[in-house]
CSV table of C-alpha atoms in Angstrom, one decimal:
chain,number,residue,atom,x,y,z
A,8,MET,CA,73.1,59.6,287.7
A,9,ARG,CA,73.1,59.7,291.5
A,10,ARG,CA,75.7,62.0,292.9
A,11,THR,CA,77.7,60.4,295.8
A,12,VAL,CA,80.3,63.0,296.7
A,13,PHE,CA,78.3,64.5,299.6
A,14,ASN,CA,76.8,62.9,302.7
A,15,GLU,CA,74.1,64.0,305.2
A,16,ASP,CA,76.6,66.2,307.1
A,17,HIS,CA,77.4,68.1,303.9
A,18,GLU,CA,73.7,68.5,303.1
A,19,ALA,CA,73.0,69.8,306.6
A,20,PHE,CA,75.9,72.3,306.1
A,21,ARG,CA,74.4,73.3,302.8
A,22,GLU,CA,71.0,74.2,304.4
A,23,THR,CA,72.8,76.3,307.0
A,24,ILE,CA,74.9,78.1,304.4
A,25,ARG,CA,71.9,78.7,302.1
A,26,ALA,CA,69.9,80.2,305.0
A,27,PHE,CA,72.9,82.4,306.0
A,28,ILE,CA,73.3,83.7,302.5
A,29,GLU,CA,69.6,84.6,302.2
A,30,ALA,CA,69.6,86.4,305.5
A,31,GLU,CA,73.1,88.0,305.7
A,32,VAL,CA,74.4,88.4,302.1
A,33,VAL,CA,71.6,88.8,299.5
A,34,PRO,CA,69.9,91.8,301.1
A,35,VAL,CA,73.2,93.8,301.2
A,36,TYR,CA,75.1,92.4,298.2
A,37,ASP,CA,74.3,95.3,295.9
A,38,GLU,CA,76.0,97.6,298.5
A,39,TRP,CA,79.1,95.4,298.5
A,40,PHE,CA,79.1,95.4,294.7
A,41,ALA,CA,79.0,99.2,294.6
A,42,ALA,CA,81.7,99.5,297.3
A,43,GLY,CA,84.0,97.1,295.6
A,44,GLN,CA,84.5,94.9,298.6
A,45,ALA,CA,82.7,93.1,301.5
A,46,PRO,CA,82.9,94.9,304.8
A,47,ARG,CA,85.5,93.7,307.2
A,48,GLU,CA,82.9,92.9,309.9
A,49,PHE,CA,81.4,90.3,307.6
A,50,TYR,CA,84.4,88.1,308.1
A,51,TYR,CA,83.6,87.9,311.9
A,52,LYS,CA,80.2,86.5,311.0
A,53,LEU,CA,81.9,83.8,308.9
A,54,GLY,CA,84.1,83.1,311.8
A,55,GLU,CA,81.1,82.7,314.1
A,56,LEU,CA,79.5,80.4,311.6
A,57,GLY,CA,82.6,78.2,311.7
A,58,ILE,CA,83.5,78.6,308.0
A,59,PHE,CA,87.2,79.4,308.7
A,60,GLY,CA,87.7,76.5,311.2
A,61,ILE,CA,86.4,73.5,309.3
A,62,ASN,CA,89.9,72.2,308.4
A,63,VAL,CA,91.7,73.6,311.4
A,64,PRO,CA,92.7,71.1,314.2
A,65,GLU,CA,90.5,71.1,317.2
A,66,GLU,CA,93.3,72.1,319.5
A,67,PHE,CA,93.4,75.5,317.8
A,68,GLY,CA,89.6,76.1,317.8
A,69,GLY,CA,88.7,74.4,314.6
A,70,ALA,CA,86.5,71.4,313.7
A,71,GLY,CA,89.4,69.2,312.8
A,72,MET,CA,88.1,68.0,309.4
A,73,GLU,CA,90.4,66.9,306.7
A,74,SER,CA,88.1,67.3,303.7
A,75,HIS,CA,87.5,69.9,301.0
A,76,LYS,CA,83.9,68.8,300.5
A,77,PHE,CA,82.5,71.6,302.8
A,78,GLU,CA,84.4,74.1,300.7
A,79,ALA,CA,82.8,72.5,297.6
A,80,VAL,CA,79.3,73.1,299.2
A,81,LEU,CA,80.3,76.8,299.7
A,82,TYR,CA,81.2,77.1,296.1
A,83,GLU,CA,77.9,75.7,295.0
A,84,GLU,CA,75.8,77.7,297.3
A,85,THR,CA,77.4,81.1,296.7
A,86,ALA,CA,77.2,80.5,292.9
A,87,ARG,CA,73.6,79.5,293.2
A,88,ALA,CA,72.8,82.7,295.0
A,89,GLY,CA,74.9,84.8,292.6
A,90,VAL,CA,77.1,86.1,295.5
A,91,GLN,CA,80.6,85.9,296.8
A,92,PHE,CA,82.0,86.0,300.4
A,93,GLY,CA,84.3,88.9,299.5
A,94,GLY,CA,88.0,88.0,299.5
A,95,SER,CA,87.7,85.4,302.2
A,96,GLY,CA,88.2,82.4,299.9
A,97,VAL,CA,92.0,83.0,299.8
A,98,HIS,CA,92.0,82.9,303.6
A,99,VAL,CA,90.9,79.2,303.7
A,100,LEU,CA,91.8,77.8,300.3
A,101,LEU,CA,95.3,79.4,299.8
A,102,ALA,CA,96.7,80.6,303.2
A,103,LEU,CA,95.6,77.8,305.5
A,104,PRO,CA,97.4,74.9,303.7
A,105,TYR,CA,100.7,76.8,304.1
A,106,ILE,CA,100.1,77.4,307.8
A,107,LYS,CA,99.2,73.7,308.4
A,108,MET,CA,102.1,72.4,306.3
A,109,LEU,CA,104.9,74.8,307.3
A,110,ALA,CA,104.1,76.5,310.7
A,111,THR,CA,105.8,75.3,313.8
A,112,ASP,CA,103.7,74.4,316.9
A,113,GLU,CA,104.5,77.7,318.4
A,114,GLN,CA,103.4,79.5,315.2
A,115,LYS,CA,100.2,77.5,315.0
A,116,LYS,CA,99.4,78.5,318.6
A,117,ARG,CA,99.9,82.2,317.6
A,118,PHE,CA,98.2,82.1,314.2
A,119,LEU,CA,95.3,79.6,314.1
A,120,PRO,CA,93.0,80.7,316.9
A,121,LYS,CA,92.6,84.2,315.4
A,122,PHE,CA,92.5,82.6,311.9
A,123,VAL,CA,89.4,80.6,312.9
A,124,THR,CA,87.5,83.5,314.4
A,125,GLY,CA,88.3,85.9,311.6
A,126,GLU,CA,90.1,88.3,314.0
A,127,GLU,CA,93.1,87.9,311.7
A,128,MET,CA,92.4,87.6,307.9
A,129,TRP,CA,95.2,86.1,305.8
A,130,ALA,CA,96.2,86.6,302.2
A,131,ILE,CA,99.1,85.4,300.1
A,132,ALA,CA,101.4,87.6,298.0
A,133,MET,CA,103.2,85.9,295.2
A,134,THR,CA,102.6,87.9,292.0
A,135,GLU,CA,104.7,90.9,291.3
A,136,PRO,CA,104.3,93.7,288.7
A,137,GLY,CA,106.8,92.0,286.4
A,138,THR,CA,106.2,88.4,287.3
A,139,GLY,CA,103.0,86.5,286.8
A,140,SER,CA,103.2,82.7,286.0
A,141,ASP,CA,107.0,82.9,286.2
A,142,LEU,CA,107.3,83.0,290.0
A,143,ALA,CA,111.1,82.3,289.8
A,144,GLY,CA,111.5,85.7,288.4
A,145,MET,CA,110.3,87.5,291.6
A,146,LYS,CA,112.5,90.4,292.7
A,147,SER,CA,111.2,91.1,296.3
A,148,THR,CA,114.0,90.4,298.8
A,149,ALA,CA,114.2,89.5,302.5
A,150,LYS,CA,117.7,90.0,303.9
A,151,LEU,CA,118.7,88.6,307.3
A,152,SER,CA,119.8,91.4,309.7
A,153,GLU,CA,123.4,91.4,311.1
A,154,ASP,CA,122.2,90.4,314.6
A,155,GLY,CA,120.1,87.5,313.1
A,156,THR,CA,116.8,88.6,314.8
A,157,HIS,CA,114.8,89.7,311.8
A,158,TYR,CA,114.7,89.9,308.0
A,159,VAL,CA,114.4,93.2,306.1
A,160,LEU,CA,111.8,92.9,303.5
A,161,ASN,CA,111.7,95.1,300.3
A,162,GLY,CA,109.7,94.8,297.2
A,163,ALA,CA,106.2,95.0,295.7
A,164,LYS,CA,103.3,92.7,294.9
A,165,THR,CA,100.2,93.0,292.9
A,166,PHE,CA,96.8,91.3,292.3
A,167,ILE,CA,96.7,90.3,295.9
A,168,THR,CA,93.2,89.0,296.7
A,169,GLY,CA,92.1,90.0,300.2
A,170,GLY,CA,95.0,92.4,300.3
A,171,VAL,CA,93.0,95.4,301.6
A,172,HIS,CA,91.5,93.7,304.6
A,173,ALA,CA,94.4,91.3,305.4
A,174,ASP,CA,95.9,91.3,308.9
A,175,LYS,CA,98.6,88.8,307.9
A,176,VAL,CA,100.1,88.1,304.5
A,177,ILE,CA,102.2,85.2,303.5
A,178,VAL,CA,104.9,87.0,301.4
A,179,CYS,CA,107.2,85.2,299.0
A,180,ALA,CA,110.6,86.9,298.8
A,181,ARG,CA,114.2,86.1,297.8
A,182,THR,CA,116.5,85.3,300.7
A,183,ALA,CA,119.2,84.2,298.2
A,184,ALA,CA,120.1,84.7,294.6
A,185,PRO,CA,119.1,82.1,292.0
A,186,THR,CA,121.8,79.7,290.9
A,187,ALA,CA,122.9,78.9,287.3
A,188,GLU,CA,121.5,75.4,287.8
A,189,ASP,CA,118.2,76.4,289.5
A,190,ARG,CA,116.7,79.8,289.1
A,191,ARG,CA,113.9,78.8,291.5
A,192,HIS,CA,116.4,78.6,294.4
A,193,GLY,CA,116.4,81.2,297.1
A,194,ILE,CA,112.7,81.9,297.6
A,195,SER,CA,111.3,81.9,301.2
A,196,LEU,CA,107.9,82.4,302.7
A,197,PHE,CA,107.1,84.8,305.6
A,198,ALA,CA,104.0,85.5,307.7
A,199,VAL,CA,104.0,89.3,307.6
A,200,ASP,CA,102.0,91.5,310.0
A,201,THR,CA,100.3,94.2,307.9
A,202,LYS,CA,100.7,96.7,310.8
A,203,SER,CA,104.5,96.5,310.4
A,204,GLU,CA,106.3,99.8,309.7
A,205,GLY,CA,107.1,100.1,306.1
A,206,TYR,CA,104.2,97.9,305.0
A,207,SER,CA,101.7,99.7,302.8
A,208,VAL,CA,98.6,98.9,300.8
A,209,GLY,CA,98.5,100.7,297.5
A,210,ARG,CA,95.6,100.8,295.0
A,211,LYS,CA,92.5,98.7,295.5
A,212,LEU,CA,92.4,97.4,292.0
A,213,ASP,CA,89.4,97.9,289.8
A,214,LYS,CA,88.7,94.5,288.3
A,215,LEU,CA,86.4,93.4,285.4
A,216,GLY,CA,84.7,91.0,287.8
A,217,LEU,CA,84.9,89.6,291.4
A,218,LYS,CA,83.8,93.1,292.4
A,219,THR,CA,83.2,92.3,296.1
A,220,SER,CA,86.6,90.7,296.5
A,221,ASP,CA,89.2,93.3,297.5
A,222,THR,CA,92.3,93.0,295.4
A,223,ALA,CA,95.3,95.3,296.1
A,224,GLU,CA,98.9,96.3,295.4
A,225,LEU,CA,101.3,95.9,298.3
A,226,ALA,CA,104.6,97.5,299.0
A,227,PHE,CA,107.4,96.7,301.5
A,228,VAL,CA,110.0,99.3,302.4
A,229,ASP,CA,112.5,98.0,305.0
A,230,VAL,CA,109.8,95.9,306.7
A,231,LYS,CA,111.2,94.1,309.7
A,232,VAL,CA,110.0,90.5,309.8
A,233,PRO,CA,111.0,88.5,313.0
A,234,VAL,CA,112.9,85.3,312.3
A,235,GLU,CA,110.1,83.6,314.2
A,236,ASP,CA,107.8,84.4,311.3
A,237,LEU,CA,109.7,82.5,308.6
A,238,LEU,CA,107.4,79.7,307.4
A,239,GLY,CA,109.3,76.5,306.7
A,240,GLU,CA,112.9,76.4,305.7
A,241,GLU,CA,114.8,79.3,304.1
A,242,ASN,CA,115.2,79.1,300.3
A,243,LYS,CA,112.8,76.3,299.9
A,244,GLY,CA,109.7,78.4,299.2
A,245,PHE,CA,109.3,77.5,295.5
A,246,SER,CA,108.9,73.8,296.3
A,247,TYR,CA,106.3,74.7,299.0
A,248,LEU,CA,104.4,76.8,296.4
A,249,GLY,CA,104.3,73.9,294.0
A,250,HIS,CA,103.0,71.6,296.8
A,251,ASN,CA,99.7,73.4,297.2
A,252,LEU,CA,99.0,74.2,293.5
A,253,ALA,CA,96.8,71.1,293.1
A,254,SER,CA,94.4,72.2,295.8
A,255,GLU,CA,94.3,75.7,294.5
A,256,ARG,CA,93.5,74.5,291.0
A,257,TRP,CA,90.9,72.2,292.3
A,258,GLY,CA,89.2,75.1,294.0
A,259,ILE,CA,89.2,77.1,290.7
A,260,ALA,CA,87.9,74.1,288.8
A,261,PHE,CA,85.1,73.3,291.3
A,262,GLY,CA,84.1,77.0,291.6
A,263,ALA,CA,83.9,77.2,287.8
A,264,TYR,CA,81.7,74.2,287.6
A,265,ALA,CA,79.4,75.7,290.3
A,266,GLN,CA,79.2,78.9,288.3
A,267,ALA,CA,78.2,77.0,285.1
A,268,LYS,CA,75.5,75.1,287.0
A,269,ALA,CA,74.2,78.4,288.5
A,270,ALA,CA,74.2,80.0,285.0
A,271,VAL,CA,71.8,77.2,283.7
A,272,ARG,CA,69.6,77.8,286.7
A,273,PHE,CA,69.4,81.6,286.1
A,274,ALA,CA,68.8,81.1,282.4
A,275,LYS,CA,66.1,78.5,282.9
A,276,GLN,CA,64.2,80.7,285.3
A,277,TYR,CA,64.5,83.7,283.0
A,278,VAL,CA,63.3,82.0,279.8
A,279,GLN,CA,60.3,80.6,281.7
A,280,GLU,CA,59.3,84.0,282.9
A,281,ARG,CA,60.2,86.2,279.9
A,282,THR,CA,57.6,86.5,277.1
A,283,VAL,CA,58.4,87.2,273.5
A,284,PHE,CA,55.9,87.3,270.7
A,285,GLY,CA,53.2,86.3,273.2
A,286,LYS,CA,55.1,83.1,274.3
A,287,PRO,CA,57.6,82.3,277.0
A,288,VAL,CA,61.2,82.3,275.6
A,289,ALA,CA,61.3,78.7,277.0
A,290,HIS,CA,58.7,77.7,274.4
A,291,PHE,CA,61.1,78.1,271.4
A,292,GLN,CA,63.1,75.1,270.2
A,293,ASN,CA,66.4,77.0,270.1
A,294,THR,CA,66.0,77.8,273.8
A,295,LYS,CA,65.4,74.2,274.7
A,296,PHE,CA,68.3,73.0,272.6
A,297,GLU,CA,70.7,75.6,274.0
A,298,LEU,CA,69.8,74.8,277.6
A,299,ALA,CA,69.9,71.1,277.0
A,300,ALA,CA,73.4,71.4,275.5
A,301,CYS,CA,74.5,73.6,278.5
A,302,GLN,CA,73.1,71.0,280.9
A,303,ALA,CA,75.0,68.2,279.3
A,304,GLU,CA,78.2,70.2,279.6
A,305,VAL,CA,77.5,71.0,283.3
A,306,ASP,CA,76.8,67.3,283.9
A,307,ALA,CA,80.2,66.4,282.5
A,308,ALA,CA,82.0,69.2,284.5
A,309,GLU,CA,80.2,68.0,287.7
A,310,ALA,CA,81.6,64.5,287.2
A,311,VAL,CA,85.1,65.9,286.7
A,312,ALA,CA,84.9,68.3,289.6
A,313,ASP,CA,83.5,65.5,291.9
A,314,ARG,CA,86.2,63.1,290.9
A,315,ALA,CA,88.9,65.7,291.6
A,316,THR,CA,87.3,66.4,295.0
A,317,GLU,CA,87.5,62.7,296.0
A,318,ALA,CA,91.1,62.5,294.8
A,319,LEU,CA,92.1,65.6,296.6
A,320,ASP,CA,90.6,64.4,299.9
A,321,ALA,CA,92.4,61.1,299.4
A,322,GLY,CA,95.7,62.9,298.9
A,323,GLU,CA,95.9,61.4,295.4
A,324,LEU,CA,95.2,64.4,293.1
A,325,THR,CA,98.3,64.8,290.9
A,326,PRO,CA,99.4,68.1,289.4
A,327,ALA,CA,98.4,67.0,285.9
A,328,GLU,CA,95.0,65.8,287.1
A,329,ALA,CA,94.4,69.1,288.8
A,330,ALA,CA,95.5,71.0,285.7
A,331,SER,CA,93.1,68.8,283.6
A,332,ALA,CA,90.2,69.5,285.9
A,333,LYS,CA,90.9,73.2,285.9
A,334,LEU,CA,91.2,73.4,282.2
A,335,PHE,CA,88.1,71.4,281.5
A,336,CYS,CA,85.8,73.0,284.1
A,337,THR,CA,86.9,76.6,283.4
A,338,GLU,CA,86.5,76.1,279.6
A,339,VAL,CA,83.0,74.5,280.1
A,340,ALA,CA,82.0,77.4,282.4
A,341,HIS,CA,83.2,79.9,279.8
A,342,ARG,CA,81.0,78.4,277.1
A,343,VAL,CA,77.9,77.7,279.3
A,344,ILE,CA,77.8,81.1,280.9
A,345,ASP,CA,78.2,82.9,277.6
A,346,ARG,CA,75.3,80.9,276.1
A,347,CYS,CA,73.1,81.4,279.1
A,348,LEU,CA,73.7,85.2,279.0
A,349,GLN,CA,72.7,85.2,275.3
A,350,LEU,CA,69.4,83.7,276.3
A,351,HIS,CA,68.8,86.7,278.5
A,352,GLY,CA,69.0,89.0,275.5
A,353,GLY,CA,69.8,92.7,276.4
A,354,TYR,CA,69.0,92.1,280.1
A,355,GLY,CA,71.9,89.7,280.3
A,356,TYR,CA,74.2,92.7,279.8
A,357,MET,CA,72.8,94.5,282.9
A,358,ASN,CA,74.6,94.1,286.2
A,359,GLU,CA,71.3,93.9,288.0
A,360,TYR,CA,71.0,90.4,286.6
A,361,PRO,CA,73.2,87.8,288.2
A,362,ILE,CA,74.1,86.3,284.9
A,363,ALA,CA,76.0,89.5,283.9
A,364,ARG,CA,78.0,89.5,287.1
A,365,LEU,CA,78.7,85.8,286.7
A,366,TYR,CA,79.9,86.4,283.2
A,367,ALA,CA,82.5,88.9,284.4
A,368,ASP,CA,83.4,86.9,287.5
A,369,ASN,CA,84.1,83.7,285.6
A,370,ARG,CA,86.6,85.2,283.1
A,371,VAL,CA,89.5,85.2,285.5
A,372,ASN,CA,89.2,81.4,286.1
A,373,ARG,CA,91.1,80.8,282.9
A,374,ILE,CA,93.9,83.2,284.1
A,375,TYR,CA,94.7,82.9,287.8
A,376,GLY,CA,96.1,79.8,289.3
A,377,GLY,CA,97.9,79.2,286.1
A,378,THR,CA,96.5,80.1,282.6
A,379,SER,CA,94.7,77.6,280.4
A,380,GLU,CA,97.9,77.6,278.3
A,381,ILE,CA,100.0,76.6,281.3
A,382,MET,CA,97.5,73.9,282.2
A,383,LYS,CA,97.9,72.5,278.7
A,384,SER,CA,101.6,72.5,279.1
A,385,ILE,CA,101.4,70.6,282.3
A,386,ILE,CA,99.0,68.0,280.9
A,387,ALA,CA,101.2,67.6,277.7
A,388,LYS,CA,104.3,67.1,279.8
A,389,ASP,CA,102.5,64.4,281.9
A,390,MET,CA,101.6,62.7,278.6
A,391,GLY,CA,105.3,62.5,277.7
A,392,LEU,CA,105.0,65.1,275.0
């Protein structure tokens, strides 16, 4: 089946990214892996390459595109090479949509030029130590000062991707108590400068996978946030969060499909080179059948991921469709990567092989952005169940 989701511009972009990865990432990736994060200066290189500005309006230094297909190419090429771009994914996939949707013209003039260059890296802080999928239960507060010039932010967040290197963080906090009718009421979003007094980065968390992506705990003690840095309207934050969940879940779905595709590539290469009992592992029928089954699943996931991409670009991807794509692609990736690791034998358990790192990296896809169980609930509700 001929794939139609990408055009010549996307393929030219793919060639540029593939060359960049080979020259700038692959030679030093083991150092990043050992350090548990990509170096901060790497993000300047991404800025120079134009990665951060693809979907930013031209007036703010971006390319002015309104498409997620270039991001899709990035997912495929980083997975293909068995690398990641640190914690930069959240900068574009999660933070940018909120800036574009909620920021005033004055805020965009302040935020976006440095966003594009990588001078200011962004993260988003939703999850708290006691609240995961239940965002309505967050406890962090932002109280307006008596003179009305700033909010006073207090609280803590955890599992914040990009939290170590972030220069700005979109923080979700309560500006009003929940009501009996709506416990989601009272949440607001703020663009918080990480250099603010009272703002601190706690532990850099030691994760099972995604080792080059810095993930941190954040704490706020009487942090003063200027009223000019409120994003959108006060107390409407929960509805804003829901608005961007479809694109976030698309990103996880497409990334998972790309990982599954890469896993088949790694396994195919390995079994052709590895010899057992005097024959390449690829010679055995079980190997052929396993890889054939994996390829069939990847083909199906690709079709789902591509369809979701087209729908997202058209502004037609519904929450239920995004949940379905995420559920399907992440579950396929889980099965495929596990089977491809098995074909590597003992070497598949060694971190020096990309399949081992891919196995660990992939596991979180069924957790963050909403667990598989949450996805099933969304889909069932859409079915009228």
